Amino acid sequence: MIRLCAPEELVEGRSRGFSVQGRKLLAVRRDGRPYVYLNSCPHRGLALEWREDDFLDASGSLIRCAHHGALFLIEDGECVTGPCAGERLQALPVREDDQGLWLLD
C-alpha cells in the first residue's frame, strides 16, 4: 500500500493530482467517498489537467479533460461527452482510514 495523503487533504468536491512510482494519478472526493483514477484521457493518453490539481468542470460535478473537453462521471470514470464518449478512465483501488488514503495497486 502507498499512502497518497491524509483524509482531510482530499476535500469534498475538490480534486488532487499525485505522482506515484512514475504514474500520474487524480483523486476526487464525492459524497464522502474517494475516487482515484490514472491521470490519462482515453482519447489520446494526455494528462487531464492544465493547472495543478484542477480536474473538475466548473460545476465540480464531472471530471474534465482540459485538452479535449471530454467529461467523465466521478463515480465510475465513464466519458459522457467528448471524443472518447463511452470509454472510461482507469480506476485504481484505494482504501481510506484515519491515517490516510491508500493506493492498493
PDB file of C-alpha atoms in Angstrom:
ATOM      1  CA  MET A   1       0.000   0.000   0.000  1.00  0.00           C
ATOM      2  CA  ILE A   2       1.122   3.517  -0.773  1.00  0.00           C
ATOM      3  CA  ARG A   3      -0.187   6.481   1.231  1.00  0.00           C
ATOM      4  CA  LEU A   4      -1.427   9.252  -1.051  1.00  0.00           C
ATOM      5  CA  CYS A   5      -2.495  11.815   1.558  1.00  0.00           C
ATOM      6  CA  ALA A   6      -4.208  12.378   4.884  1.00  0.00           C
ATOM      7  CA  PRO A   7      -8.025  12.057   4.676  1.00  0.00           C
ATOM      8  CA  GLU A   8      -8.538  15.787   5.309  1.00  0.00           C
ATOM      9  CA  GLU A   9      -6.200  16.664   2.420  1.00  0.00           C
ATOM     10  CA  LEU A  10      -8.749  15.410  -0.123  1.00  0.00           C
ATOM     11  CA  VAL A  11     -11.594  17.860   0.388  1.00  0.00           C
ATOM     12  CA  GLU A  12     -15.184  17.120  -0.621  1.00  0.00           C
ATOM     13  CA  GLY A  13     -15.898  18.373  -4.119  1.00  0.00           C
ATOM     14  CA  ARG A  14     -12.229  19.021  -4.910  1.00  0.00           C
ATOM     15  CA  SER A  15      -9.589  17.149  -6.874  1.00  0.00           C
ATOM     16  CA  ARG A  16      -5.886  16.469  -6.389  1.00  0.00           C
ATOM     17  CA  GLY A  17      -3.126  15.068  -8.512  1.00  0.00           C
ATOM     18  CA  PHE A  18      -0.424  12.662  -7.370  1.00  0.00           C
ATOM     19  CA  SER A  19       2.681  11.139  -8.873  1.00  0.00           C
ATOM     20  CA  VAL A  20       3.348   7.612  -7.613  1.00  0.00           C
ATOM     21  CA  GLN A  21       6.043   5.318  -8.920  1.00  0.00           C
ATOM     22  CA  GLY A  22       6.171   7.096 -12.254  1.00  0.00           C
ATOM     23  CA  ARG A  23       2.384   7.157 -12.686  1.00  0.00           C
ATOM     24  CA  LYS A  24       0.227  10.279 -12.636  1.00  0.00           C
ATOM     25  CA  LEU A  25      -2.997   9.868 -10.658  1.00  0.00           C
ATOM     26  CA  LEU A  26      -6.011  12.009  -9.846  1.00  0.00           C
ATOM     27  CA  ALA A  27      -8.261  11.787  -6.823  1.00  0.00           C
ATOM     28  CA  VAL A  28     -11.695  13.277  -6.164  1.00  0.00           C
ATOM     29  CA  ARG A  29     -13.916  13.066  -3.077  1.00  0.00           C
ATOM     30  CA  ARG A  30     -17.647  12.916  -3.746  1.00  0.00           C
ATOM     31  CA  ASP A  31     -20.345  12.286  -1.133  1.00  0.00           C
ATOM     32  CA  GLY A  32     -17.578  11.405   1.319  1.00  0.00           C
ATOM     33  CA  ARG A  33     -16.054   8.703  -0.859  1.00  0.00           C
ATOM     34  CA  PRO A  34     -12.645   8.974  -2.559  1.00  0.00           C
ATOM     35  CA  TYR A  35     -12.235   8.012  -6.214  1.00  0.00           C
ATOM     36  CA  VAL A  36      -8.788   7.572  -7.767  1.00  0.00           C
ATOM     37  CA  TYR A  37      -8.006   7.239 -11.463  1.00  0.00           C
ATOM     38  CA  LEU A  38      -4.973   7.107 -13.680  1.00  0.00           C
ATOM     39  CA  ASN A  39      -4.468  10.670 -14.948  1.00  0.00           C
ATOM     40  CA  SER A  40      -4.739   9.778 -18.627  1.00  0.00           C
ATOM     41  CA  CYS A  41      -7.528  10.657 -21.050  1.00  0.00           C
ATOM     42  CA  PRO A  42      -8.608   7.574 -23.025  1.00  0.00           C
ATOM     43  CA  HIS A  43      -8.799   9.730 -26.184  1.00  0.00           C
ATOM     44  CA  ARG A  44      -5.064  10.392 -26.606  1.00  0.00           C
ATOM     45  CA  GLY A  45      -3.437   9.406 -23.320  1.00  0.00           C
ATOM     46  CA  LEU A  46      -2.773  13.007 -22.285  1.00  0.00           C
ATOM     47  CA  ALA A  47      -2.898  14.181 -18.674  1.00  0.00           C
ATOM     48  CA  LEU A  48      -6.331  15.641 -17.930  1.00  0.00           C
ATOM     49  CA  GLU A  49      -5.423  18.918 -16.228  1.00  0.00           C
ATOM     50  CA  TRP A  50      -3.846  22.183 -17.407  1.00  0.00           C
ATOM     51  CA  ARG A  51      -3.333  23.536 -13.881  1.00  0.00           C
ATOM     52  CA  GLU A  52      -2.152  21.580 -10.874  1.00  0.00           C
ATOM     53  CA  ASP A  53      -4.988  19.770  -9.055  1.00  0.00           C
ATOM     54  CA  ASP A  54      -7.618  21.180 -11.457  1.00  0.00           C
ATOM     55  CA  PHE A  55      -9.514  18.132 -12.766  1.00  0.00           C
ATOM     56  CA  LEU A  56     -13.170  19.157 -12.380  1.00  0.00           C
ATOM     57  CA  ASP A  57     -15.546  21.101 -14.588  1.00  0.00           C
ATOM     58  CA  ALA A  58     -16.932  24.474 -13.446  1.00  0.00           C
ATOM     59  CA  SER A  59     -19.824  22.807 -11.602  1.00  0.00           C
ATOM     60  CA  GLY A  60     -17.480  20.457  -9.709  1.00  0.00           C
ATOM     61  CA  SER A  61     -19.677  17.512 -10.679  1.00  0.00           C
ATOM     62  CA  LEU A  62     -17.654  15.956 -13.522  1.00  0.00           C
ATOM     63  CA  ILE A  63     -14.005  15.231 -14.268  1.00  0.00           C
ATOM     64  CA  ARG A  64     -12.891  17.257 -17.289  1.00  0.00           C
ATOM     65  CA  CYS A  65     -10.167  16.732 -19.848  1.00  0.00           C
ATOM     66  CA  ALA A  66      -8.758  20.219 -20.331  1.00  0.00           C
ATOM     67  CA  HIS A  67      -7.349  19.281 -23.752  1.00  0.00           C
ATOM     68  CA  HIS A  68     -10.450  17.871 -25.485  1.00  0.00           C
ATOM     69  CA  GLY A  69     -13.365  18.944 -23.299  1.00  0.00           C
ATOM     70  CA  ALA A  70     -14.353  15.344 -22.546  1.00  0.00           C
ATOM     71  CA  LEU A  71     -16.394  14.951 -19.359  1.00  0.00           C
ATOM     72  CA  PHE A  72     -16.279  11.894 -17.097  1.00  0.00           C
ATOM     73  CA  LEU A  73     -18.527  10.727 -14.256  1.00  0.00           C
ATOM     74  CA  ILE A  74     -16.716  10.924 -10.936  1.00  0.00           C
ATOM     75  CA  GLU A  75     -18.283   7.701  -9.629  1.00  0.00           C
ATOM     76  CA  ASP A  76     -17.085   5.359 -12.387  1.00  0.00           C
ATOM     77  CA  GLY A  77     -14.919   7.349 -14.816  1.00  0.00           C
ATOM     78  CA  GLU A  78     -17.264   6.882 -17.785  1.00  0.00           C
ATOM     79  CA  CYS A  79     -16.886   9.510 -20.508  1.00  0.00           C
ATOM     80  CA  VAL A  80     -20.333  11.022 -21.054  1.00  0.00           C
ATOM     81  CA  THR A  81     -19.395  13.599 -23.679  1.00  0.00           C
ATOM     82  CA  GLY A  82     -16.441  14.294 -25.927  1.00  0.00           C
ATOM     83  CA  PRO A  83     -14.232  12.377 -28.360  1.00  0.00           C
ATOM     84  CA  CYS A  84     -13.982   9.320 -26.094  1.00  0.00           C
ATOM     85  CA  ALA A  85     -17.695   9.002 -25.195  1.00  0.00           C
ATOM     86  CA  GLY A  86     -18.440   5.565 -23.777  1.00  0.00           C
ATOM     87  CA  GLU A  87     -14.822   4.892 -22.756  1.00  0.00           C
ATOM     88  CA  ARG A  88     -13.633   5.094 -19.134  1.00  0.00           C
ATOM     89  CA  LEU A  89     -10.831   6.429 -17.037  1.00  0.00           C
ATOM     90  CA  GLN A  90      -8.805   3.643 -15.434  1.00  0.00           C
ATOM     91  CA  ALA A  91      -9.956   3.347 -11.809  1.00  0.00           C
ATOM     92  CA  LEU A  92      -7.404   2.375  -9.180  1.00  0.00           C
ATOM     93  CA  PRO A  93      -8.182   0.524  -5.949  1.00  0.00           C
ATOM     94  CA  VAL A  94      -7.892   2.583  -2.764  1.00  0.00           C
ATOM     95  CA  ARG A  95      -8.686   2.243   0.903  1.00  0.00           C
ATOM     96  CA  GLU A  96      -9.206   5.037   3.386  1.00  0.00           C
ATOM     97  CA  ASP A  97      -8.765   5.029   7.147  1.00  0.00           C
ATOM     98  CA  ASP A  98      -7.957   7.598   9.842  1.00  0.00           C
ATOM     99  CA  GLN A  99      -4.294   7.606   8.804  1.00  0.00           C
ATOM    100  CA  GLY A 100      -4.749   8.278   5.110  1.00  0.00           C
ATOM    101  CA  LEU A 101      -5.916   7.473   1.621  1.00  0.00           C
ATOM    102  CA  TRP A 102      -4.026   4.386   0.468  1.00  0.00           C
ATOM    103  CA  LEU A 103      -3.365   3.176  -3.051  1.00  0.00           C
ATOM    104  CA  LEU A 104      -3.718  -0.617  -3.079  1.00  0.00           C
ATOM    105  CA  ASP A 105      -2.337  -1.114  -6.569  1.00  0.00           C
TER     106      ASP A 105
END
